[in-house]
């Protein structure tokens, strides 16, 4: 079903309105986000996503609603892996909690733009060159295998080629200057470490998008469903970060579960021309893997 242009416009206006309320009303002043506040906002974003899911159900039917929900669950689960990396980046650069919200807000704006480009490019590739579905599937299986076998995530910003290039183009101050991204010193413009962290988070999300977008494309190639499920998952990422950042070490097996999900979705893409797995079964497998990985983590922590 082709989605009318008015729905695209309406959805994006809604997203911009929510972001404006977030930055201009609820978080106008920089502050350290408490776990309670983060949990409330996480609940708000999830409730909005489920309300939209109900709208999809009555508008386009059960199949599309299931596609949206499965895509949302996949993206939400994979976004937890982003949180692991965000924690490491903020720790590495010693970014105070009071400034983390601002960085993540602008990081999400960039992520929305980049992911929209990824989605339309990915769907266009699959529609024009069907064989690329095997490439996406192979990438997901390989990425899942790497996640499954790696022992720990190591952050080395000094080796990031984009950071190296940026430092050549613009000098960076050694100290933070409040919540500013740029400052002027002796008539010369400098970037602050805050902006450097924003660049690093954007590039990190770009890398994660290369995994998460093909994973959702394995469920559906409907532009609107892929885009909206992705957007809702990303919009709740910032509040989810503040809710979970302090206890990421308690979910030691979650990354292994995410790796298995990527490999499962990759396998689903590879066999799509021979066997089309019902979306209900795919959703059940994904949810069971998530539950088992979280349960195993909590059991080990209890022991």
PDB file of C-alpha atoms in Angstrom:
ATOM      1  CA  UNK A   1       0.000   0.000   0.000  1.00  0.00           C
ATOM      2  CA  UNK A   2       1.385   3.371  -1.027  1.00  0.00           C
ATOM      3  CA  UNK A   3       1.323   5.865   1.825  1.00  0.00           C
ATOM      4  CA  UNK A   4      -0.179   9.244   1.008  1.00  0.00           C
ATOM      5  CA  UNK A   5       2.185  12.234   1.135  1.00  0.00           C
ATOM      6  CA  UNK A   6      -0.015  13.918   3.750  1.00  0.00           C
ATOM      7  CA  UNK A   7       0.776  11.103   6.232  1.00  0.00           C
ATOM      8  CA  UNK A   8       4.505  11.611   5.698  1.00  0.00           C
ATOM      9  CA  UNK A   9       4.137  15.345   6.287  1.00  0.00           C
ATOM     10  CA  UNK A  10       1.870  14.845   9.311  1.00  0.00           C
ATOM     11  CA  UNK A  11       4.214  12.334  10.945  1.00  0.00           C
ATOM     12  CA  UNK A  12       7.303  14.526  10.493  1.00  0.00           C
ATOM     13  CA  UNK A  13       5.456  17.595  11.790  1.00  0.00           C
ATOM     14  CA  UNK A  14       4.536  15.547  14.875  1.00  0.00           C
ATOM     15  CA  UNK A  15       8.191  14.508  15.365  1.00  0.00           C
ATOM     16  CA  UNK A  16       9.444  18.103  15.015  1.00  0.00           C
ATOM     17  CA  UNK A  17       6.775  19.301  17.459  1.00  0.00           C
ATOM     18  CA  UNK A  18       7.808  16.699  20.060  1.00  0.00           C
ATOM     19  CA  UNK A  19      11.484  17.600  19.653  1.00  0.00           C
ATOM     20  CA  UNK A  20      10.657  21.311  20.000  1.00  0.00           C
ATOM     21  CA  UNK A  21       8.703  20.604  23.199  1.00  0.00           C
ATOM     22  CA  UNK A  22      11.587  18.472  24.494  1.00  0.00           C
ATOM     23  CA  UNK A  23      14.319  21.060  23.940  1.00  0.00           C
ATOM     24  CA  UNK A  24      12.338  24.305  24.189  1.00  0.00           C
ATOM     25  CA  UNK A  25       9.995  23.513  27.101  1.00  0.00           C
ATOM     26  CA  UNK A  26      10.892  20.452  29.174  1.00  0.00           C
ATOM     27  CA  UNK A  27      14.680  20.671  28.863  1.00  0.00           C
ATOM     28  CA  UNK A  28      15.258  24.350  28.179  1.00  0.00           C
ATOM     29  CA  UNK A  29      17.793  24.544  31.009  1.00  0.00           C
ATOM     30  CA  UNK A  30      20.747  22.156  31.109  1.00  0.00           C
ATOM     31  CA  UNK A  31      20.387  19.753  34.016  1.00  0.00           C
ATOM     32  CA  UNK A  32      21.408  16.301  35.137  1.00  0.00           C
ATOM     33  CA  UNK A  33      18.648  13.893  34.107  1.00  0.00           C
ATOM     34  CA  UNK A  34      17.518  11.718  37.011  1.00  0.00           C
ATOM     35  CA  UNK A  35      16.628   8.045  36.591  1.00  0.00           C
ATOM     36  CA  UNK A  36      13.021   8.866  37.549  1.00  0.00           C
ATOM     37  CA  UNK A  37      12.738  11.542  34.844  1.00  0.00           C
ATOM     38  CA  UNK A  38      14.391   9.230  32.303  1.00  0.00           C
ATOM     39  CA  UNK A  39      11.982   6.388  33.134  1.00  0.00           C
ATOM     40  CA  UNK A  40       8.976   8.714  32.754  1.00  0.00           C
ATOM     41  CA  UNK A  41      10.163   9.904  29.325  1.00  0.00           C
ATOM     42  CA  UNK A  42      10.987   6.339  28.274  1.00  0.00           C
ATOM     43  CA  UNK A  43       7.409   5.417  29.152  1.00  0.00           C
ATOM     44  CA  UNK A  44       6.069   8.434  27.223  1.00  0.00           C
ATOM     45  CA  UNK A  45       7.965   7.531  24.031  1.00  0.00           C
ATOM     46  CA  UNK A  46       6.976   3.858  24.262  1.00  0.00           C
ATOM     47  CA  UNK A  47       3.317   4.781  24.846  1.00  0.00           C
ATOM     48  CA  UNK A  48       3.367   7.110  21.817  1.00  0.00           C
ATOM     49  CA  UNK A  49       4.902   4.311  19.714  1.00  0.00           C
ATOM     50  CA  UNK A  50       2.216   1.841  20.791  1.00  0.00           C
ATOM     51  CA  UNK A  51      -0.565   4.382  20.133  1.00  0.00           C
ATOM     52  CA  UNK A  52       0.852   4.850  16.644  1.00  0.00           C
ATOM     53  CA  UNK A  53       0.961   1.055  16.287  1.00  0.00           C
ATOM     54  CA  UNK A  54      -2.772   0.929  17.060  1.00  0.00           C
ATOM     55  CA  UNK A  55      -3.333   3.636  14.438  1.00  0.00           C
ATOM     56  CA  UNK A  56      -1.420   1.532  11.893  1.00  0.00           C
ATOM     57  CA  UNK A  57      -3.605  -1.478  12.821  1.00  0.00           C
ATOM     58  CA  UNK A  58      -6.877   0.347  12.105  1.00  0.00           C
ATOM     59  CA  UNK A  59      -5.478   2.176   9.071  1.00  0.00           C
ATOM     60  CA  UNK A  60      -3.492  -0.523   7.224  1.00  0.00           C
ATOM     61  CA  UNK A  61      -4.446  -3.764   8.965  1.00  0.00           C
ATOM     62  CA  UNK A  62      -2.915  -6.409  11.222  1.00  0.00           C
ATOM     63  CA  UNK A  63      -0.006  -7.356   8.922  1.00  0.00           C
ATOM     64  CA  UNK A  64       1.366  -3.799   8.745  1.00  0.00           C
ATOM     65  CA  UNK A  65       0.843  -3.312  12.488  1.00  0.00           C
ATOM     66  CA  UNK A  66       2.891  -6.473  13.155  1.00  0.00           C
ATOM     67  CA  UNK A  67       5.602  -5.228  10.795  1.00  0.00           C
ATOM     68  CA  UNK A  68       5.764  -1.913  12.651  1.00  0.00           C
ATOM     69  CA  UNK A  69       5.885  -3.584  16.066  1.00  0.00           C
ATOM     70  CA  UNK A  70       8.559  -6.095  15.023  1.00  0.00           C
ATOM     71  CA  UNK A  71      10.662  -3.340  13.443  1.00  0.00           C
ATOM     72  CA  UNK A  72      10.272  -1.220  16.577  1.00  0.00           C
ATOM     73  CA  UNK A  73      11.315  -4.105  18.853  1.00  0.00           C
ATOM     74  CA  UNK A  74      14.397  -4.869  16.711  1.00  0.00           C
ATOM     75  CA  UNK A  75      15.498  -1.229  16.573  1.00  0.00           C
ATOM     76  CA  UNK A  76      14.800  -0.677  20.264  1.00  0.00           C
ATOM     77  CA  UNK A  77      16.803  -3.769  21.198  1.00  0.00           C
ATOM     78  CA  UNK A  78      19.733  -2.832  18.966  1.00  0.00           C
ATOM     79  CA  UNK A  79      19.709   0.727  20.333  1.00  0.00           C
ATOM     80  CA  UNK A  80      20.737  -0.714  23.708  1.00  0.00           C
ATOM     81  CA  UNK A  81      24.065  -1.560  22.095  1.00  0.00           C
ATOM     82  CA  UNK A  82      24.400   2.148  21.219  1.00  0.00           C
ATOM     83  CA  UNK A  83      23.993   2.916  24.914  1.00  0.00           C
ATOM     84  CA  UNK A  84      26.975   0.696  25.791  1.00  0.00           C
ATOM     85  CA  UNK A  85      29.114   2.761  23.417  1.00  0.00           C
ATOM     86  CA  UNK A  86      27.671   6.127  24.534  1.00  0.00           C
ATOM     87  CA  UNK A  87      28.601   5.311  28.143  1.00  0.00           C
ATOM     88  CA  UNK A  88      32.177   4.554  27.086  1.00  0.00           C
ATOM     89  CA  UNK A  89      32.466   7.722  24.959  1.00  0.00           C
ATOM     90  CA  UNK A  90      31.175  10.008  27.720  1.00  0.00           C
ATOM     91  CA  UNK A  91      33.469   8.303  30.244  1.00  0.00           C
ATOM     92  CA  UNK A  92      36.498   8.588  27.939  1.00  0.00           C
ATOM     93  CA  UNK A  93      36.026  12.339  27.420  1.00  0.00           C
ATOM     94  CA  UNK A  94      34.844  12.910  31.031  1.00  0.00           C
ATOM     95  CA  UNK A  95      31.665  14.683  29.902  1.00  0.00           C
ATOM     96  CA  UNK A  96      29.601  15.830  32.926  1.00  0.00           C
ATOM     97  CA  UNK A  97      26.064  14.422  33.141  1.00  0.00           C
ATOM     98  CA  UNK A  98      24.612  17.942  32.910  1.00  0.00           C
ATOM     99  CA  UNK A  99      25.851  18.269  29.278  1.00  0.00           C
ATOM    100  CA  UNK A 100      25.075  14.744  28.067  1.00  0.00           C
ATOM    101  CA  UNK A 101      21.411  15.494  27.321  1.00  0.00           C
ATOM    102  CA  UNK A 102      22.328  18.298  24.888  1.00  0.00           C
ATOM    103  CA  UNK A 103      24.826  16.112  23.011  1.00  0.00           C
ATOM    104  CA  UNK A 104      22.350  13.241  22.711  1.00  0.00           C
ATOM    105  CA  UNK A 105      19.565  15.590  21.572  1.00  0.00           C
ATOM    106  CA  UNK A 106      21.575  16.949  18.627  1.00  0.00           C
ATOM    107  CA  UNK A 107      22.988  13.473  18.028  1.00  0.00           C
ATOM    108  CA  UNK A 108      19.459  12.146  17.578  1.00  0.00           C
ATOM    109  CA  UNK A 109      18.597  14.950  15.123  1.00  0.00           C
ATOM    110  CA  UNK A 110      21.571  13.872  12.994  1.00  0.00           C
ATOM    111  CA  UNK A 111      20.654  10.197  13.406  1.00  0.00           C
ATOM    112  CA  UNK A 112      17.113  10.828  12.115  1.00  0.00           C
ATOM    113  CA  UNK A 113      18.444  12.493   8.963  1.00  0.00           C
ATOM    114  CA  UNK A 114      21.080   9.813   8.317  1.00  0.00           C
ATOM    115  CA  UNK A 115      18.698   6.933   8.913  1.00  0.00           C
ATOM    116  CA  UNK A 116      16.071   8.386   6.602  1.00  0.00           C
ATOM    117  CA  UNK A 117      18.719   8.445   3.850  1.00  0.00           C
ATOM    118  CA  UNK A 118      19.762   4.862   4.708  1.00  0.00           C
ATOM    119  CA  UNK A 119      16.160   3.627   4.623  1.00  0.00           C
ATOM    120  CA  UNK A 120      15.281   5.108   1.224  1.00  0.00           C
ATOM    121  CA  UNK A 121      18.611   3.976  -0.251  1.00  0.00           C
ATOM    122  CA  UNK A 122      18.196   0.462   1.183  1.00  0.00           C
ATOM    123  CA  UNK A 123      14.621   0.023  -0.054  1.00  0.00           C
ATOM    124  CA  UNK A 124      15.566   1.392  -3.487  1.00  0.00           C
ATOM    125  CA  UNK A 125      18.441  -1.106  -3.702  1.00  0.00           C
ATOM    126  CA  UNK A 126      16.221  -4.039  -2.755  1.00  0.00           C
ATOM    127  CA  UNK A 127      13.554  -2.993  -5.256  1.00  0.00           C
ATOM    128  CA  UNK A 128      15.999  -2.533  -8.140  1.00  0.00           C
ATOM    129  CA  UNK A 129      18.559  -5.219  -7.310  1.00  0.00           C
ATOM    130  CA  UNK A 130      16.868  -8.051  -5.431  1.00  0.00           C
ATOM    131  CA  UNK A 131      20.159  -9.893  -5.001  1.00  0.00           C
ATOM    132  CA  UNK A 132      21.328  -7.221  -2.543  1.00  0.00           C
ATOM    133  CA  UNK A 133      19.089  -8.894   0.039  1.00  0.00           C
ATOM    134  CA  UNK A 134      21.713 -11.661   0.202  1.00  0.00           C
ATOM    135  CA  UNK A 135      24.439  -9.051   0.747  1.00  0.00           C
ATOM    136  CA  UNK A 136      22.464  -7.485   3.600  1.00  0.00           C
ATOM    137  CA  UNK A 137      21.819 -10.908   5.081  1.00  0.00           C
ATOM    138  CA  UNK A 138      25.500 -11.860   4.933  1.00  0.00           C
ATOM    139  CA  UNK A 139      26.494  -8.533   6.556  1.00  0.00           C
ATOM    140  CA  UNK A 140      24.067  -9.109   9.429  1.00  0.00           C
ATOM    141  CA  UNK A 141      25.316 -12.649  10.048  1.00  0.00           C
ATOM    142  CA  UNK A 142      28.953 -11.493   9.965  1.00  0.00           C
ATOM    143  CA  UNK A 143      28.227  -8.552  12.300  1.00  0.00           C
ATOM    144  CA  UNK A 144      26.318 -10.836  14.667  1.00  0.00           C
ATOM    145  CA  UNK A 145      29.215 -13.299  14.693  1.00  0.00           C
ATOM    146  CA  UNK A 146      31.697 -10.513  15.504  1.00  0.00           C
ATOM    147  CA  UNK A 147      29.477  -9.274  18.357  1.00  0.00           C
ATOM    148  CA  UNK A 148      29.130 -12.819  19.653  1.00  0.00           C
ATOM    149  CA  UNK A 149      32.874 -13.484  19.735  1.00  0.00           C
ATOM    150  CA  UNK A 150      34.253 -10.105  20.826  1.00  0.00           C
ATOM    151  CA  UNK A 151      35.147  -9.879  24.505  1.00  0.00           C
ATOM    152  CA  UNK A 152      34.750  -6.147  25.093  1.00  0.00           C
ATOM    153  CA  UNK A 153      34.119  -2.874  23.284  1.00  0.00           C
ATOM    154  CA  UNK A 154      37.186  -0.632  23.096  1.00  0.00           C
ATOM    155  CA  UNK A 155      36.806   3.088  22.387  1.00  0.00           C
ATOM    156  CA  UNK A 156      39.817   4.665  20.654  1.00  0.00           C
ATOM    157  CA  UNK A 157      38.748   8.132  19.419  1.00  0.00           C
ATOM    158  CA  UNK A 158      42.310   9.074  18.485  1.00  0.00           C
ATOM    159  CA  UNK A 159      42.213   6.347  15.804  1.00  0.00           C
ATOM    160  CA  UNK A 160      38.869   7.494  14.355  1.00  0.00           C
ATOM    161  CA  UNK A 161      39.637   8.847  10.831  1.00  0.00           C
ATOM    162  CA  UNK A 162      36.821  11.416  11.019  1.00  0.00           C
ATOM    163  CA  UNK A 163      38.136  12.781  14.326  1.00  0.00           C
ATOM    164  CA  UNK A 164      41.646  12.978  12.859  1.00  0.00           C
ATOM    165  CA  UNK A 165      40.319  14.860   9.830  1.00  0.00           C
ATOM    166  CA  UNK A 166      38.255  17.206  12.002  1.00  0.00           C
ATOM    167  CA  UNK A 167      41.269  18.097  14.165  1.00  0.00           C
ATOM    168  CA  UNK A 168      43.174  19.058  11.022  1.00  0.00           C
ATOM    169  CA  UNK A 169      40.354  21.301   9.805  1.00  0.00           C
ATOM    170  CA  UNK A 170      39.502  22.949  13.140  1.00  0.00           C
ATOM    171  CA  UNK A 171      41.480  23.243  16.392  1.00  0.00           C
ATOM    172  CA  UNK A 172      39.910  21.785  19.530  1.00  0.00           C
ATOM    173  CA  UNK A 173      40.203  23.237  23.025  1.00  0.00           C
ATOM    174  CA  UNK A 174      41.621  21.028  25.744  1.00  0.00           C
ATOM    175  CA  UNK A 175      38.942  22.066  28.254  1.00  0.00           C
ATOM    176  CA  UNK A 176      35.163  22.215  28.252  1.00  0.00           C
ATOM    177  CA  UNK A 177      33.512  25.634  28.057  1.00  0.00           C
ATOM    178  CA  UNK A 178      30.189  24.984  29.749  1.00  0.00           C
ATOM    179  CA  UNK A 179      27.662  23.611  27.272  1.00  0.00           C
ATOM    180  CA  UNK A 180      29.183  25.337  24.238  1.00  0.00           C
ATOM    181  CA  UNK A 181      30.132  23.467  21.074  1.00  0.00           C
ATOM    182  CA  UNK A 182      32.298  26.323  19.757  1.00  0.00           C
ATOM    183  CA  UNK A 183      34.222  29.192  21.377  1.00  0.00           C
ATOM    184  CA  UNK A 184      36.410  32.075  20.215  1.00  0.00           C
ATOM    185  CA  UNK A 185      39.893  32.477  21.636  1.00  0.00           C
ATOM    186  CA  UNK A 186      42.269  35.246  20.503  1.00  0.00           C
ATOM    187  CA  UNK A 187      39.956  35.952  17.570  1.00  0.00           C
ATOM    188  CA  UNK A 188      40.119  32.336  16.390  1.00  0.00           C
ATOM    189  CA  UNK A 189      37.234  29.866  16.383  1.00  0.00           C
ATOM    190  CA  UNK A 190      37.739  26.611  18.308  1.00  0.00           C
ATOM    191  CA  UNK A 191      35.594  23.523  18.711  1.00  0.00           C
ATOM    192  CA  UNK A 192      35.214  22.186  22.239  1.00  0.00           C
ATOM    193  CA  UNK A 193      35.502  18.531  23.322  1.00  0.00           C
ATOM    194  CA  UNK A 194      31.692  18.634  23.563  1.00  0.00           C
ATOM    195  CA  UNK A 195      31.425  19.003  19.782  1.00  0.00           C
ATOM    196  CA  UNK A 196      34.087  16.339  19.279  1.00  0.00           C
ATOM    197  CA  UNK A 197      31.943  13.915  21.296  1.00  0.00           C
ATOM    198  CA  UNK A 198      28.906  14.851  19.164  1.00  0.00           C
ATOM    199  CA  UNK A 199      30.872  14.005  15.991  1.00  0.00           C
ATOM    200  CA  UNK A 200      31.953  10.696  17.516  1.00  0.00           C
ATOM    201  CA  UNK A 201      28.388   9.795  18.543  1.00  0.00           C
ATOM    202  CA  UNK A 202      27.101  10.635  15.044  1.00  0.00           C
ATOM    203  CA  UNK A 203      29.709   8.394  13.407  1.00  0.00           C
ATOM    204  CA  UNK A 204      28.946   5.639  15.923  1.00  0.00           C
ATOM    205  CA  UNK A 205      25.251   5.807  15.063  1.00  0.00           C
ATOM    206  CA  UNK A 206      26.119   5.708  11.364  1.00  0.00           C
ATOM    207  CA  UNK A 207      27.951   2.427  11.960  1.00  0.00           C
ATOM    208  CA  UNK A 208      25.041   1.001  13.965  1.00  0.00           C
ATOM    209  CA  UNK A 209      22.580   2.109  11.258  1.00  0.00           C
ATOM    210  CA  UNK A 210      24.451  -0.112   8.797  1.00  0.00           C
ATOM    211  CA  UNK A 211      23.287  -3.064  10.935  1.00  0.00           C
ATOM    212  CA  UNK A 212      19.882  -1.970  12.179  1.00  0.00           C
ATOM    213  CA  UNK A 213      18.415  -0.735   8.877  1.00  0.00           C
ATOM    214  CA  UNK A 214      19.056  -4.040   6.999  1.00  0.00           C
ATOM    215  CA  UNK A 215      17.616  -5.863  10.039  1.00  0.00           C
ATOM    216  CA  UNK A 216      14.310  -3.998   9.688  1.00  0.00           C
ATOM    217  CA  UNK A 217      14.368  -4.374   5.896  1.00  0.00           C
ATOM    218  CA  UNK A 218      14.314  -8.121   6.526  1.00  0.00           C
ATOM    219  CA  UNK A 219      10.885  -7.618   8.095  1.00  0.00           C
ATOM    220  CA  UNK A 220       9.369  -5.177   5.597  1.00  0.00           C
ATOM    221  CA  UNK A 221      10.346  -2.938   2.679  1.00  0.00           C
ATOM    222  CA  UNK A 222       7.470  -0.522   3.262  1.00  0.00           C
ATOM    223  CA  UNK A 223       9.177   2.905   3.428  1.00  0.00           C
ATOM    224  CA  UNK A 224       6.665   4.339   5.887  1.00  0.00           C
ATOM    225  CA  UNK A 225       6.695   1.372   8.278  1.00  0.00           C
ATOM    226  CA  UNK A 226      10.509   1.139   8.302  1.00  0.00           C
ATOM    227  CA  UNK A 227      10.894   4.899   8.762  1.00  0.00           C
ATOM    228  CA  UNK A 228       8.299   5.379  11.500  1.00  0.00           C
ATOM    229  CA  UNK A 229       9.369   2.337  13.553  1.00  0.00           C
ATOM    230  CA  UNK A 230      12.971   3.537  13.331  1.00  0.00           C
ATOM    231  CA  UNK A 231      12.092   7.102  14.302  1.00  0.00           C
ATOM    232  CA  UNK A 232      10.066   6.081  17.349  1.00  0.00           C
ATOM    233  CA  UNK A 233      12.889   3.831  18.563  1.00  0.00           C
ATOM    234  CA  UNK A 234      15.481   6.613  18.115  1.00  0.00           C
ATOM    235  CA  UNK A 235      13.319   9.274  19.788  1.00  0.00           C
ATOM    236  CA  UNK A 236      13.243   7.181  22.946  1.00  0.00           C
ATOM    237  CA  UNK A 237      16.961   6.392  22.838  1.00  0.00           C
ATOM    238  CA  UNK A 238      18.069   9.450  24.823  1.00  0.00           C
ATOM    239  CA  UNK A 239      15.730   8.820  27.772  1.00  0.00           C
ATOM    240  CA  UNK A 240      16.577   5.098  27.640  1.00  0.00           C
ATOM    241  CA  UNK A 241      20.263   6.015  27.910  1.00  0.00           C
ATOM    242  CA  UNK A 242      19.734   7.968  31.137  1.00  0.00           C
ATOM    243  CA  UNK A 243      17.524   5.193  32.507  1.00  0.00           C
ATOM    244  CA  UNK A 244      20.030   2.394  31.828  1.00  0.00           C
ATOM    245  CA  UNK A 245      23.477   4.061  31.738  1.00  0.00           C
ATOM    246  CA  UNK A 246      24.228   3.350  35.375  1.00  0.00           C
ATOM    247  CA  UNK A 247      23.373  -0.340  35.209  1.00  0.00           C
ATOM    248  CA  UNK A 248      24.627  -1.495  31.808  1.00  0.00           C
ATOM    249  CA  UNK A 249      27.094  -3.843  33.524  1.00  0.00           C
ATOM    250  CA  UNK A 250      24.123  -5.814  34.888  1.00  0.00           C
ATOM    251  CA  UNK A 251      23.126  -6.913  31.365  1.00  0.00           C
ATOM    252  CA  UNK A 252      26.308  -8.752  30.454  1.00  0.00           C
ATOM    253  CA  UNK A 253      24.577 -11.236  28.117  1.00  0.00           C
ATOM    254  CA  UNK A 254      22.336  -8.725  26.348  1.00  0.00           C
ATOM    255  CA  UNK A 255      24.927  -7.986  23.646  1.00  0.00           C
ATOM    256  CA  UNK A 256      25.139 -11.740  22.960  1.00  0.00           C
ATOM    257  CA  UNK A 257      21.372 -11.843  22.575  1.00  0.00           C
ATOM    258  CA  UNK A 258      21.495  -8.908  20.146  1.00  0.00           C
ATOM    259  CA  UNK A 259      24.174 -10.739  18.182  1.00  0.00           C
ATOM    260  CA  UNK A 260      21.908 -13.795  17.888  1.00  0.00           C
ATOM    261  CA  UNK A 261      19.036 -11.559  16.731  1.00  0.00           C
ATOM    262  CA  UNK A 262      21.206 -10.065  13.979  1.00  0.00           C
ATOM    263  CA  UNK A 263      22.284 -13.533  12.856  1.00  0.00           C
ATOM    264  CA  UNK A 264      18.684 -14.785  12.907  1.00  0.00           C
ATOM    265  CA  UNK A 265      17.444 -11.822  10.844  1.00  0.00           C
ATOM    266  CA  UNK A 266      20.379 -12.224   8.446  1.00  0.00           C
ATOM    267  CA  UNK A 267      19.493 -15.898   7.962  1.00  0.00           C
ATOM    268  CA  UNK A 268      15.870 -14.886   7.355  1.00  0.00           C
ATOM    269  CA  UNK A 269      17.054 -12.627   4.512  1.00  0.00           C
ATOM    270  CA  UNK A 270      19.206 -15.354   2.970  1.00  0.00           C
ATOM    271  CA  UNK A 271      16.360 -17.885   2.761  1.00  0.00           C
ATOM    272  CA  UNK A 272      13.593 -15.430   1.817  1.00  0.00           C
ATOM    273  CA  UNK A 273      13.352 -16.740  -1.773  1.00  0.00           C
ATOM    274  CA  UNK A 274      13.016 -20.326  -0.548  1.00  0.00           C
ATOM    275  CA  UNK A 275      10.949 -19.903   2.613  1.00  0.00           C
ATOM    276  CA  UNK A 276       9.128 -16.807   3.839  1.00  0.00           C
ATOM    277  CA  UNK A 277       9.087 -17.023   7.624  1.00  0.00           C
ATOM    278  CA  UNK A 278       5.772 -15.709   9.047  1.00  0.00           C
ATOM    279  CA  UNK A 279       6.287 -12.404  10.802  1.00  0.00           C
ATOM    280  CA  UNK A 280       4.560 -13.756  13.940  1.00  0.00           C
ATOM    281  CA  UNK A 281       7.245 -16.454  14.245  1.00  0.00           C
ATOM    282  CA  UNK A 282      10.049 -13.939  13.596  1.00  0.00           C
ATOM    283  CA  UNK A 283       8.683 -11.633  16.319  1.00  0.00           C
ATOM    284  CA  UNK A 284       8.347 -14.551  18.757  1.00  0.00           C
ATOM    285  CA  UNK A 285      11.967 -15.660  18.167  1.00  0.00           C
ATOM    286  CA  UNK A 286      13.282 -12.107  18.665  1.00  0.00           C
ATOM    287  CA  UNK A 287      11.297 -11.577  21.889  1.00  0.00           C
ATOM    288  CA  UNK A 288      12.332 -14.982  23.303  1.00  0.00           C
ATOM    289  CA  UNK A 289      16.038 -14.262  22.613  1.00  0.00           C
ATOM    290  CA  UNK A 290      15.739 -10.869  24.349  1.00  0.00           C
ATOM    291  CA  UNK A 291      13.956 -12.341  27.382  1.00  0.00           C
ATOM    292  CA  UNK A 292      16.466 -15.204  27.751  1.00  0.00           C
ATOM    293  CA  UNK A 293      19.517 -12.905  27.448  1.00  0.00           C
ATOM    294  CA  UNK A 294      18.140 -10.487  30.067  1.00  0.00           C
ATOM    295  CA  UNK A 295      17.064 -13.344  32.355  1.00  0.00           C
ATOM    296  CA  UNK A 296      20.492 -15.002  32.096  1.00  0.00           C
ATOM    297  CA  UNK A 297      22.184 -11.684  32.944  1.00  0.00           C
ATOM    298  CA  UNK A 298      19.994 -11.140  36.020  1.00  0.00           C
ATOM    299  CA  UNK A 299      20.515 -14.721  37.214  1.00  0.00           C
ATOM    300  CA  UNK A 300      24.302 -14.412  36.995  1.00  0.00           C
ATOM    301  CA  UNK A 301      24.207 -11.065  38.832  1.00  0.00           C
ATOM    302  CA  UNK A 302      22.075 -12.569  41.584  1.00  0.00           C
ATOM    303  CA  UNK A 303      24.576 -15.402  42.056  1.00  0.00           C
TER     304      UNK A 303
END
